[in-house]
CSV table of C-alpha atoms in Angstrom, one decimal:
chain,number,residue,atom,x,y,z
A,1,MET,CA,-10.0,-13.6,-54.0
A,2,ASN,CA,-13.4,-15.0,-54.9
A,3,LYS,CA,-14.0,-14.3,-58.6
A,4,ILE,CA,-17.7,-14.0,-59.6
A,5,PHE,CA,-18.8,-15.6,-62.9
A,6,THR,CA,-22.1,-15.3,-64.8
A,7,SER,CA,-23.8,-18.4,-66.3
A,8,ALA,CA,-22.9,-17.1,-69.8
A,9,GLU,CA,-19.2,-17.1,-68.9
A,10,VAL,CA,-19.4,-20.6,-67.5
A,11,ALA,CA,-21.3,-21.9,-70.6
A,12,HIS,CA,-18.3,-21.2,-72.8
A,13,HIS,CA,-16.2,-23.8,-70.9
A,14,ASN,CA,-17.9,-27.0,-72.1
A,15,LYS,CA,-15.1,-28.9,-74.0
A,16,GLU,CA,-12.3,-31.3,-73.1
A,17,ASN,CA,-9.7,-28.6,-73.2
A,18,SER,CA,-11.7,-26.3,-70.8
A,19,CYS,CA,-14.4,-27.9,-68.7
A,20,TRP,CA,-16.1,-26.0,-66.0
A,21,VAL,CA,-19.1,-26.9,-63.8
A,22,VAL,CA,-21.2,-25.2,-61.1
A,23,LEU,CA,-21.8,-27.0,-57.9
A,24,TYR,CA,-23.7,-25.5,-55.0
A,25,GLY,CA,-23.2,-22.0,-56.3
A,26,LYS,CA,-19.4,-22.5,-56.7
A,27,VAL,CA,-17.5,-22.7,-60.1
A,28,TYR,CA,-15.0,-25.4,-60.6
A,29,ASP,CA,-12.5,-26.0,-63.4
A,30,VAL,CA,-12.5,-29.8,-63.7
A,31,THR,CA,-10.6,-30.1,-66.9
A,32,HIS,CA,-7.8,-32.1,-65.3
A,33,PHE,CA,-10.3,-34.5,-63.7
A,34,LEU,CA,-11.6,-35.7,-67.1
A,35,SER,CA,-9.0,-38.4,-67.7
A,36,SER,CA,-9.3,-39.9,-64.1
A,37,HIS,CA,-13.0,-39.8,-63.5
A,38,PRO,CA,-14.2,-43.3,-62.8
A,39,GLY,CA,-17.3,-42.8,-64.9
A,40,GLY,CA,-15.2,-41.6,-67.9
A,41,ALA,CA,-14.8,-38.1,-69.3
A,42,GLN,CA,-18.3,-38.0,-70.8
A,43,ALA,CA,-19.9,-38.2,-67.4
A,44,ILE,CA,-18.5,-34.8,-66.7
A,45,LEU,CA,-18.6,-33.3,-70.2
A,46,ARG,CA,-22.4,-33.9,-70.4
A,47,VAL,CA,-22.9,-31.4,-67.6
A,48,SER,CA,-20.0,-29.1,-68.5
A,49,GLY,CA,-20.6,-25.4,-68.8
A,50,ARG,CA,-23.7,-25.4,-66.5
A,51,ASP,CA,-25.0,-25.9,-63.0
A,52,ALA,CA,-24.6,-29.6,-62.4
A,53,THR,CA,-25.9,-29.6,-58.8
A,54,ASP,CA,-29.1,-31.5,-59.4
A,55,ASP,CA,-27.2,-34.2,-61.3
A,56,PHE,CA,-24.3,-34.4,-58.8
A,57,ASP,CA,-25.9,-34.1,-55.4
A,58,PRO,CA,-28.1,-37.2,-55.0
A,59,ILE,CA,-25.6,-39.7,-56.4
A,60,HIS,CA,-22.3,-38.5,-54.7
A,61,PRO,CA,-21.4,-38.7,-51.1
A,62,PRO,CA,-20.7,-35.3,-49.6
A,63,GLU,CA,-17.1,-36.2,-49.2
A,64,THR,CA,-16.7,-36.1,-52.9
A,65,MET,CA,-16.5,-32.4,-52.7
A,66,ASP,CA,-13.3,-32.6,-50.7
A,67,SER,CA,-11.4,-34.1,-53.6
A,68,ILE,CA,-12.3,-31.2,-56.0
A,69,GLN,CA,-11.8,-28.2,-53.7
A,70,SER,CA,-8.5,-27.4,-55.4
A,71,ALA,CA,-10.4,-26.9,-58.6
A,72,ARG,CA,-12.6,-24.1,-57.4
A,73,ILE,CA,-12.0,-20.9,-59.3
A,74,GLY,CA,-14.9,-18.7,-58.1
A,75,SER,CA,-18.6,-18.4,-57.5
A,76,LEU,CA,-21.7,-18.0,-59.6
A,77,SER,CA,-23.3,-14.6,-59.5
A,78,LEU,CA,-25.8,-14.3,-56.7
A,79,ASP,CA,-28.4,-13.2,-59.1
A,80,GLU,CA,-28.1,-16.4,-61.0
A,81,LYS,CA,-27.7,-19.0,-58.3
A,82,SER,CA,-30.3,-21.7,-58.2
A,83,PRO,CA,-31.3,-23.3,-54.9
A,84,CYS,CA,-28.8,-25.8,-53.6
A,85,ALA,CA,-31.2,-28.4,-54.8
A,86,THR,CA,-31.3,-32.2,-54.8
A,87,GLN,CA,-33.9,-34.4,-56.4
A,88,THR,CA,-35.0,-35.5,-52.9
A,89,LYS,CA,-37.4,-34.1,-50.4
A,90,ASP,CA,-38.6,-35.1,-46.9
A,91,THR,CA,-41.9,-36.8,-47.2
A,92,SER,CA,-42.0,-38.2,-43.7
A,93,ASP,CA,-44.6,-35.6,-42.5
A,94,GLU,CA,-46.8,-35.9,-45.6
A,95,ILE,CA,-47.7,-39.6,-45.5
A,96,ASP,CA,-49.1,-41.5,-42.5
A,97,VAL,CA,-47.2,-44.7,-43.1
A,98,SER,CA,-49.1,-46.5,-40.3
A,99,THR,CA,-52.1,-46.6,-42.7
A,100,LEU,CA,-50.1,-48.6,-45.3
A,101,LEU,CA,-50.8,-52.3,-44.8
A,102,ASN,CA,-48.4,-54.0,-47.2
A,103,LEU,CA,-45.3,-53.4,-49.2
A,104,ASP,CA,-47.2,-52.8,-52.5
A,105,GLU,CA,-49.1,-49.9,-50.8
A,106,ILE,CA,-45.8,-48.5,-49.6
A,107,GLU,CA,-44.3,-48.6,-53.1
A,108,LYS,CA,-47.4,-46.9,-54.5
A,109,ALA,CA,-47.2,-44.2,-51.9
A,110,ALA,CA,-43.5,-43.6,-52.6
A,111,THR,CA,-44.1,-43.5,-56.3
A,112,ASN,CA,-46.5,-40.6,-55.8
A,113,VAL,CA,-44.0,-38.4,-54.0
A,114,ILE,CA,-40.4,-39.1,-55.2
A,115,SER,CA,-38.9,-37.6,-58.3
A,116,LYS,CA,-39.3,-39.3,-61.7
A,117,ARG,CA,-35.5,-39.8,-61.8
A,118,ALA,CA,-35.6,-41.6,-58.4
A,119,TRP,CA,-38.6,-43.7,-59.4
A,120,ALA,CA,-36.9,-44.7,-62.7
A,121,TYR,CA,-33.7,-45.8,-61.0
A,122,TYR,CA,-35.4,-47.8,-58.2
A,123,TYR,CA,-38.1,-49.4,-60.4
A,124,SER,CA,-36.1,-50.2,-63.4
A,125,ALA,CA,-34.9,-53.7,-64.3
A,126,ALA,CA,-33.2,-55.4,-67.2
A,127,ASP,CA,-34.9,-55.6,-70.6
A,128,ASP,CA,-38.5,-56.8,-70.3
A,129,LYS,CA,-38.4,-57.1,-66.5
A,130,ILE,CA,-39.2,-60.8,-66.7
A,131,THR,CA,-36.8,-61.8,-64.0
A,132,LYS,CA,-37.8,-58.9,-61.8
A,133,ASP,CA,-41.5,-59.9,-61.9
A,134,PHE,CA,-40.8,-63.7,-61.6
A,135,ASN,CA,-38.7,-63.1,-58.5
A,136,THR,CA,-41.9,-62.3,-56.7
A,137,GLN,CA,-44.3,-64.6,-58.6
A,138,VAL,CA,-42.2,-67.7,-58.0
A,139,TYR,CA,-42.9,-67.5,-54.3
A,140,ARG,CA,-46.7,-67.9,-55.1
A,141,SER,CA,-46.0,-71.3,-56.7
A,142,LEU,CA,-44.7,-72.6,-53.4
A,143,LEU,CA,-47.3,-73.8,-50.9
A,144,LEU,CA,-47.0,-74.1,-47.2
A,145,ARG,CA,-47.8,-77.3,-45.2
A,146,PRO,CA,-49.1,-76.1,-41.8
A,147,ARG,CA,-49.1,-78.5,-38.8
A,148,VAL,CA,-51.7,-78.4,-36.0
A,149,PHE,CA,-51.7,-78.9,-32.2
A,150,VAL,CA,-48.7,-76.7,-31.7
A,151,ASP,CA,-48.5,-74.2,-28.9
A,152,CYS,CA,-47.9,-71.0,-30.8
A,153,ARG,CA,-48.3,-68.4,-28.1
A,154,LYS,CA,-44.7,-67.4,-28.6
A,155,CYS,CA,-42.7,-67.0,-31.8
A,156,ASP,CA,-39.0,-66.2,-31.8
A,157,VAL,CA,-37.4,-64.9,-35.0
A,158,GLU,CA,-34.0,-63.9,-33.6
A,159,THR,CA,-31.1,-65.5,-35.3
A,160,GLU,CA,-27.3,-65.2,-35.9
A,161,LEU,CA,-25.6,-64.3,-39.1
A,162,LEU,CA,-22.0,-65.3,-39.2
A,163,GLY,CA,-22.1,-65.4,-35.4
A,164,TRP,CA,-23.6,-61.9,-35.0
A,165,LYS,CA,-27.0,-61.7,-33.3
A,166,VAL,CA,-29.8,-60.0,-35.2
A,167,GLY,CA,-33.4,-59.4,-34.3
A,168,LEU,CA,-34.9,-60.9,-37.4
A,169,PRO,CA,-33.8,-63.0,-40.4
A,170,ILE,CA,-34.6,-60.1,-42.7
A,171,TYR,CA,-31.8,-57.8,-43.8
A,172,VAL,CA,-31.5,-54.8,-46.1
A,173,SER,CA,-29.7,-55.6,-49.3
A,174,PRO,CA,-27.2,-53.1,-50.7
A,175,THR,CA,-29.3,-50.4,-52.4
A,176,ALA,CA,-27.4,-47.5,-54.0
A,177,MET,CA,-28.5,-43.9,-54.3
A,178,ALA,CA,-30.9,-43.8,-51.4
A,179,ARG,CA,-30.7,-40.0,-51.3
A,180,LEU,CA,-32.4,-39.9,-54.7
A,181,GLY,CA,-35.6,-40.7,-52.9
A,182,HIS,CA,-35.1,-39.0,-49.5
A,183,PRO,CA,-32.4,-36.7,-48.0
A,184,ARG,CA,-31.8,-39.1,-45.0
A,185,GLY,CA,-30.5,-41.7,-47.5
A,186,GLU,CA,-28.7,-44.7,-46.3
A,187,ALA,CA,-28.3,-43.2,-42.8
A,188,GLY,CA,-32.1,-43.2,-42.5
A,189,ILE,CA,-32.2,-46.9,-43.5
A,190,ALA,CA,-29.6,-47.5,-40.8
A,191,GLU,CA,-31.7,-45.8,-38.1
A,192,ALA,CA,-34.7,-47.9,-39.1
A,193,CYS,CA,-32.6,-51.1,-39.0
A,194,GLY,CA,-31.4,-50.2,-35.6
A,195,ALA,CA,-34.9,-49.8,-34.3
A,196,LEU,CA,-35.8,-53.4,-35.3
A,197,GLY,CA,-32.4,-55.1,-35.0
A,198,ALA,CA,-32.0,-55.7,-38.7
A,199,LEU,CA,-28.7,-56.1,-40.5
A,200,GLN,CA,-27.9,-53.6,-43.2
A,201,ILE,CA,-25.5,-54.0,-46.2
A,202,ILE,CA,-24.1,-50.7,-47.2
A,203,ALA,CA,-23.9,-50.3,-51.0
A,204,ASN,CA,-20.6,-49.6,-52.7
A,205,ASN,CA,-22.4,-46.8,-54.5
A,206,SER,CA,-24.2,-45.3,-51.5
A,207,SER,CA,-25.0,-41.7,-51.7
A,208,LEU,CA,-23.4,-41.4,-48.2
A,209,SER,CA,-20.0,-42.6,-47.1
A,210,PRO,CA,-19.8,-45.7,-44.9
A,211,GLU,CA,-18.7,-43.5,-42.1
A,212,GLN,CA,-21.8,-41.4,-42.3
A,213,VAL,CA,-24.1,-44.4,-42.5
A,214,VAL,CA,-22.8,-46.0,-39.3
A,215,ALA,CA,-22.1,-42.7,-37.4
A,216,LYS,CA,-25.2,-43.0,-35.2
A,217,ALA,CA,-25.5,-46.8,-35.1
A,218,LEU,CA,-26.5,-48.6,-32.0
A,219,PRO,CA,-23.8,-50.7,-30.3
A,220,THR,CA,-25.7,-53.8,-31.2
A,221,GLN,CA,-26.2,-53.0,-34.9
A,222,VAL,CA,-24.6,-55.2,-37.6
A,223,PHE,CA,-23.5,-53.9,-41.0
A,224,GLY,CA,-21.9,-55.4,-44.0
A,225,TRP,CA,-20.3,-53.4,-46.9
A,226,GLN,CA,-20.7,-54.2,-50.6
A,227,LEU,CA,-17.7,-54.1,-52.9
A,228,TYR,CA,-17.7,-53.5,-56.6
A,229,VAL,CA,-14.1,-54.0,-57.7
A,230,GLN,CA,-12.9,-51.0,-59.7
A,231,LEU,CA,-10.6,-51.0,-62.8
A,232,ASP,CA,-8.5,-48.7,-60.7
A,233,ARG,CA,-7.7,-51.3,-57.9
A,234,ARG,CA,-6.2,-48.5,-55.8
A,235,ALA,CA,-9.6,-46.9,-55.4
A,236,SER,CA,-11.1,-50.2,-54.2
A,237,GLU,CA,-8.1,-50.8,-51.9
A,238,ALA,CA,-8.5,-47.3,-50.4
A,239,MET,CA,-12.2,-48.0,-49.7
A,240,LEU,CA,-11.4,-51.4,-48.1
A,241,ALA,CA,-8.8,-49.7,-45.9
A,242,ARG,CA,-11.5,-47.3,-44.6
A,243,VAL,CA,-14.0,-50.1,-44.1
A,244,ASN,CA,-11.4,-52.1,-42.2
A,245,ARG,CA,-11.3,-49.3,-39.7
A,246,LEU,CA,-15.0,-49.4,-39.0
A,247,ASP,CA,-15.9,-51.9,-36.3
A,248,GLU,CA,-19.6,-51.6,-37.1
A,249,ILE,CA,-19.0,-53.2,-40.4
A,250,LYS,CA,-18.5,-57.0,-39.8
A,251,PHE,CA,-18.0,-58.4,-43.3
A,252,VAL,CA,-17.4,-57.5,-46.9
A,253,ILE,CA,-19.8,-58.6,-49.6
A,254,LEU,CA,-18.3,-59.0,-53.1
A,255,THR,CA,-21.0,-58.6,-55.7
A,256,LEU,CA,-20.6,-60.8,-58.8
A,257,ASP,CA,-23.9,-60.7,-60.7
A,258,ALA,CA,-23.3,-57.3,-62.3
A,259,PRO,CA,-19.8,-57.2,-64.0
A,260,VAL,CA,-21.6,-54.7,-66.4
A,261,SER,CA,-24.9,-52.9,-66.1
A,262,GLY,CA,-28.0,-54.5,-67.4
A,263,LYS,CA,-30.1,-52.6,-70.0
A,264,ARG,CA,-32.5,-50.8,-67.7
A,265,GLU,CA,-34.8,-49.0,-70.0
A,266,ASP,CA,-36.9,-47.1,-67.4
A,267,ASP,CA,-33.7,-45.5,-66.1
A,268,GLU,CA,-32.4,-44.8,-69.5
A,269,ARG,CA,-35.7,-43.3,-70.8
A,270,ILE,CA,-36.2,-40.8,-68.0
A,271,ASN,CA,-32.6,-39.6,-68.1
A,272,VAL,CA,-32.4,-39.3,-71.9
A,273,LYS,CA,-35.3,-36.8,-71.6
A,274,SER,CA,-34.2,-34.7,-68.7
A,275,HIS,CA,-30.7,-35.5,-67.5
A,276,PRO,CA,-27.9,-35.1,-69.9
A,277,ALA,CA,-25.5,-36.7,-67.5
A,278,GLY,CA,-27.0,-40.0,-68.6
A,279,SER,CA,-28.8,-42.8,-66.6
A,280,VAL,CA,-27.9,-43.3,-63.0
A,281,SER,CA,-27.1,-47.0,-63.7
A,282,ALA,CA,-24.6,-46.1,-66.4
A,283,GLN,CA,-22.8,-43.6,-64.2
A,284,LEU,CA,-22.6,-46.0,-61.3
A,285,PHE,CA,-21.2,-49.0,-63.3
A,286,ALA,CA,-18.6,-46.9,-65.2
A,287,GLY,CA,-15.2,-48.0,-63.9
A,288,THR,CA,-16.3,-51.4,-62.6
A,289,ASP,CA,-13.9,-54.2,-63.4
A,290,PRO,CA,-15.5,-56.9,-65.5
A,291,SER,CA,-12.5,-59.2,-65.5
A,292,LEU,CA,-12.7,-60.8,-62.0
A,293,THR,CA,-11.7,-64.5,-61.6
A,294,TRP,CA,-11.9,-66.8,-58.7
A,295,ASN,CA,-8.3,-67.2,-57.6
A,296,GLU,CA,-6.9,-63.8,-58.6
A,297,THR,CA,-9.7,-61.8,-57.1
A,298,LEU,CA,-9.8,-63.8,-53.8
A,299,GLU,CA,-6.1,-63.6,-53.5
A,300,TRP,CA,-6.2,-59.8,-54.0
A,301,LEU,CA,-9.2,-59.3,-51.7
A,302,SER,CA,-7.7,-61.4,-48.9
A,303,ARG,CA,-4.7,-59.2,-48.9
A,304,HIS,CA,-6.7,-56.1,-48.3
A,305,THR,CA,-9.2,-57.2,-45.7
A,306,LYS,CA,-9.4,-59.6,-42.8
A,307,LYS,CA,-13.1,-59.3,-42.4
A,308,PRO,CA,-15.2,-62.3,-43.4
A,309,ILE,CA,-16.1,-62.4,-47.1
A,310,ILE,CA,-19.5,-63.1,-48.6
A,311,PHE,CA,-20.1,-63.7,-52.3
A,312,LYS,CA,-23.3,-62.0,-53.6
A,313,GLY,CA,-25.0,-62.9,-56.9
A,314,LEU,CA,-24.5,-66.6,-57.4
A,315,GLN,CA,-27.2,-68.1,-59.6
A,316,THR,CA,-26.2,-71.8,-60.2
A,317,HIS,CA,-25.5,-74.6,-57.8
A,318,GLU,CA,-22.2,-75.2,-59.7
A,319,ASP,CA,-20.9,-71.8,-58.6
A,320,VAL,CA,-22.2,-72.2,-55.1
A,321,ALA,CA,-20.2,-75.5,-54.9
A,322,ILE,CA,-17.1,-73.8,-56.1
A,323,ALA,CA,-17.5,-71.0,-53.6
A,324,ALA,CA,-17.8,-73.6,-50.8
A,325,ARG,CA,-14.3,-74.8,-51.7
A,326,TYR,CA,-13.0,-71.4,-50.6
A,327,THR,CA,-14.2,-71.7,-47.0
A,328,PRO,CA,-13.3,-70.5,-44.4
A,329,LEU,CA,-12.1,-67.4,-46.4
A,330,VAL,CA,-15.6,-67.2,-47.9
A,331,GLN,CA,-18.1,-67.7,-45.1
A,332,ALA,CA,-21.4,-67.2,-46.9
A,333,VAL,CA,-23.0,-66.8,-50.3
A,334,ILE,CA,-26.0,-64.7,-51.3
A,335,LEU,CA,-28.2,-66.2,-54.0
A,336,SER,CA,-29.3,-63.3,-56.1
A,337,ASN,CA,-29.9,-62.0,-59.6
A,338,HIS,CA,-29.5,-58.4,-58.7
A,339,GLY,CA,-33.2,-57.8,-58.4
A,340,GLY,CA,-33.6,-58.6,-62.0
A,341,ARG,CA,-31.5,-55.6,-62.9
A,342,SER,CA,-28.7,-57.5,-64.7
A,343,LEU,CA,-29.5,-60.5,-66.9
A,344,ASP,CA,-33.2,-60.8,-67.8
A,345,THR,CA,-34.6,-64.4,-67.6
A,346,ALA,CA,-31.9,-65.3,-65.0
A,347,PRO,CA,-33.3,-67.7,-62.4
A,348,PRO,CA,-34.9,-66.5,-59.1
A,349,ALA,CA,-32.9,-67.1,-56.0
A,350,VAL,CA,-35.4,-69.7,-54.8
A,351,HIS,CA,-34.8,-71.9,-57.8
A,352,THR,CA,-31.0,-71.7,-57.2
A,353,LEU,CA,-31.7,-72.5,-53.5
A,354,LEU,CA,-33.6,-75.7,-54.7
A,355,GLU,CA,-30.7,-76.6,-57.0
A,356,VAL,CA,-28.3,-76.4,-54.1
A,357,ARG,CA,-30.5,-78.5,-51.9
A,358,LYS,CA,-30.7,-81.2,-54.6
A,359,PHE,CA,-27.2,-81.2,-56.1
A,360,CYS,CA,-24.8,-80.0,-53.4
A,361,PRO,CA,-26.6,-80.1,-50.0
A,362,HIS,CA,-23.2,-80.3,-48.2
A,363,VAL,CA,-22.8,-76.6,-48.8
A,364,PHE,CA,-25.3,-75.8,-46.0
A,365,LYS,CA,-22.9,-77.4,-43.5
A,366,LYS,CA,-19.9,-75.5,-44.8
A,367,MET,CA,-21.3,-72.0,-45.1
A,368,GLU,CA,-24.4,-69.8,-44.7
A,369,VAL,CA,-26.7,-69.3,-47.7
A,370,TRP,CA,-28.7,-66.1,-47.9
A,371,VAL,CA,-31.1,-65.0,-50.6
A,372,ASP,CA,-32.6,-61.8,-51.9
A,373,GLY,CA,-34.9,-60.7,-54.7
A,374,GLY,CA,-38.7,-60.5,-54.9
A,375,ILE,CA,-39.6,-60.7,-51.2
A,376,ARG,CA,-42.9,-58.9,-50.6
A,377,ARG,CA,-44.6,-60.9,-47.9
A,378,GLY,CA,-43.7,-62.6,-44.7
A,379,THR,CA,-44.8,-65.9,-46.3
A,380,ASP,CA,-42.0,-65.3,-48.8
A,381,VAL,CA,-39.5,-65.0,-46.0
A,382,VAL,CA,-40.7,-68.2,-44.3
A,383,LYS,CA,-40.6,-70.2,-47.5
A,384,ALA,CA,-37.0,-69.2,-48.2
A,385,LEU,CA,-36.0,-70.0,-44.6
A,386,CYS,CA,-37.7,-73.4,-44.9
A,387,LEU,CA,-35.7,-74.2,-48.0
A,388,GLY,CA,-32.4,-73.5,-46.2
A,389,ALA,CA,-31.7,-69.8,-46.4
A,390,LYS,CA,-30.3,-68.4,-43.2
A,391,ALA,CA,-31.4,-64.8,-44.0
A,392,VAL,CA,-33.6,-63.0,-46.6
A,393,GLY,CA,-32.8,-59.7,-48.1
A,394,ILE,CA,-35.0,-56.8,-49.3
A,395,GLY,CA,-33.7,-54.1,-51.6
A,396,ARG,CA,-36.3,-52.0,-53.4
A,397,PRO,CA,-38.8,-52.3,-50.4
A,398,ALA,CA,-36.4,-50.4,-48.2
A,399,LEU,CA,-36.0,-47.7,-50.8
A,400,TRP,CA,-39.8,-47.4,-51.3
A,401,GLY,CA,-40.2,-47.2,-47.5
A,402,LEU,CA,-37.6,-44.4,-47.3
A,403,GLY,CA,-39.2,-42.5,-50.2
A,404,ALA,CA,-42.7,-42.8,-48.7
A,405,GLY,CA,-41.9,-41.8,-45.1
A,406,GLY,CA,-38.2,-41.5,-44.3
A,407,VAL,CA,-37.0,-43.5,-41.3
A,408,LYS,CA,-40.6,-44.2,-40.3
A,409,GLY,CA,-41.3,-45.6,-43.8
A,410,VAL,CA,-38.4,-48.0,-43.6
A,411,GLU,CA,-39.4,-49.0,-40.0
A,412,ARG,CA,-43.0,-49.6,-41.3
A,413,THR,CA,-41.6,-51.8,-44.1
A,414,LEU,CA,-39.6,-54.0,-41.8
A,415,GLN,CA,-42.3,-54.1,-39.2
A,416,ILE,CA,-44.9,-55.3,-41.8
A,417,LEU,CA,-42.5,-58.1,-42.9
A,418,LEU,CA,-41.7,-59.0,-39.3
A,419,ASP,CA,-45.3,-59.2,-38.3
A,420,GLU,CA,-46.3,-61.2,-41.4
A,421,THR,CA,-43.3,-63.6,-40.8
A,422,LYS,CA,-44.4,-64.3,-37.2
A,423,THR,CA,-48.0,-64.8,-38.2
A,424,CYS,CA,-47.0,-67.2,-40.9
A,425,MET,CA,-44.7,-69.2,-38.6
A,426,ARG,CA,-47.3,-69.5,-35.9
A,427,LEU,CA,-50.0,-70.6,-38.4
A,428,LEU,CA,-47.4,-73.1,-39.8
A,429,GLY,CA,-46.7,-74.6,-36.4
A,430,ALA,CA,-43.1,-73.3,-36.0
A,431,THR,CA,-42.2,-71.3,-32.9
A,432,THR,CA,-38.6,-70.4,-33.8
A,433,VAL,CA,-36.7,-69.9,-37.1
A,434,HIS,CA,-34.7,-73.0,-36.2
A,435,ASP,CA,-37.9,-75.1,-36.5
A,436,LEU,CA,-38.3,-74.2,-40.1
A,437,GLY,CA,-37.4,-76.8,-42.7
A,438,PRO,CA,-38.3,-78.2,-46.2
A,439,HIS,CA,-41.1,-80.4,-44.7
A,440,TYR,CA,-43.2,-77.2,-44.4
A,441,VAL,CA,-43.1,-76.4,-48.1
A,442,THR,CA,-44.4,-78.0,-51.3
A,443,ASP,CA,-44.9,-77.1,-54.9
A,444,ALA,CA,-48.3,-76.2,-56.4
A,445,LEU,CA,-47.6,-78.5,-59.3
A,446,PHE,CA,-45.9,-81.3,-57.3
A,447,PRO,CA,-47.8,-81.6,-54.0
A,448,PHE,CA,-45.2,-83.3,-51.9
A,449,PRO,CA,-42.8,-81.8,-49.4
A,450,TYR,CA,-39.3,-80.8,-50.4
A,451,THR,CA,-37.5,-83.6,-48.5
A,452,TYR,CA,-34.3,-83.7,-50.6
C-alpha cells in the first residue's frame, strides 16, 4: 500500500533517530543509511525532512536510487509535489555554438546559462586561484621557433596512447558532475569525443555510471576510468570489478593530487547560501582515503584490475622517477595539479614536464607522460607535445562546452582546439605530432631552444 505523506509530516523526521527525505516525489526513511553513507551522516541530515531532489539528482548516478528502494515508505501528496527537477537544462538549441570562436567565448556562453551551483563547482579552485590562473599563463611565457621551407599542405595529428589509436592528442580529463551543467552529462561528452576520435577519462564521481557513459560508444572509442580510493575499500573494489567488465575502458587512472579537497571558496560560498547539503566538492571527497602509499596501494590495485594503470597528479620529477620504477605495472603518468583545485601555488604541469626533461629524461623511454591543466589554445597543446607530453588533457573546457551547447558544444570545443593545433603545427613546420620536439620551443626570458 502506497502511503501518502504531507510536507509537514515529512518535516518532523529530520534527526538522527528518524531521518526522512523526499526524492522524485517519493518518501524514504534513510535513518539506517546514516552510518554507512560515504559522505558521512551530515550529508543526509542537512537535507532531512524535506524534498532533496534538487540536491541529489545532479550529483548522483541514477543507479543510486536502486540501493535505497527498500527504504521507500510512501509518496508525497500530489498537491505538494515539486517538479522532478535537476539543476540542469538543455541549452543546445539556445546557443549557436558555431559562432563561438575560442574556448573563452564558450566558457562565457556557458556561464550565462548554467545554474549558479554548476558554475561555482566548475569555476572554483583552491584559495586565491593562483595555480588555476598560472596554469594558463605559463604557456604564454613559452615561445615557438617556426621553421620555413616545409611542405605543410598536410598535417597528421593522429597518435597512439598506450597502443590505442586516437584521432588527436587531446583527451578529456576526468570531470565530475557533468549533469550539473547539462542533462546529457558525461554521456554527452562521450558522444562528442566519439565524433572527433578523442579519448575520454570517466571521472570516479561522474553523475552517470561508467556503463551509461560508454553505452553508445563507437567501436573505435577509447576510455579510461579514474579511481579515487575509498576508505571503504570494498566500495572501490566493487567499482573496479564493474570497470574490468567494460571492454571500452582500456585503463585505470589513479588520482593522487587530491587526497583531500582543496579550499574552493566559490563552491563553498554559493552552497552556503542556497544548498544546505554543503558544497559539491565537500560531498564528493567525503569518504576518500588520504592514506595511500606507493607499495601498499599498488599491491592492492594490481590485485583488483589487470588493466594498465596510470598515475594522475604527479607534480615533481622525483615522484615521476619513482613511478617509472613501477613499470610495466604503471604505464603512464599524468602531470597535473588538479586544475588548481587542490594545493594553491603548486607548479603547472609544464614546469614539472621541464623538470622531468632535465633531471630524469630516461622516464620518457620507460613510460608515456601526459599533462593537463590550463590548456586554452592549440598553441598550448603543441608546446606541451614539443616538451615531451604524449597527450594533453582538458577538463573545464569540456564542461563549459557541454553547458553552452550540449554535445554540439563539446564537439565545438574539441574542434576549435584541433583546428588551432593543426594551424600551429603547419606554421611551425611540423607535419605530424611525431615531428614535434624541444627544438621548436624556447622561453621568453631565455631565448634558446630547450635542448636538454
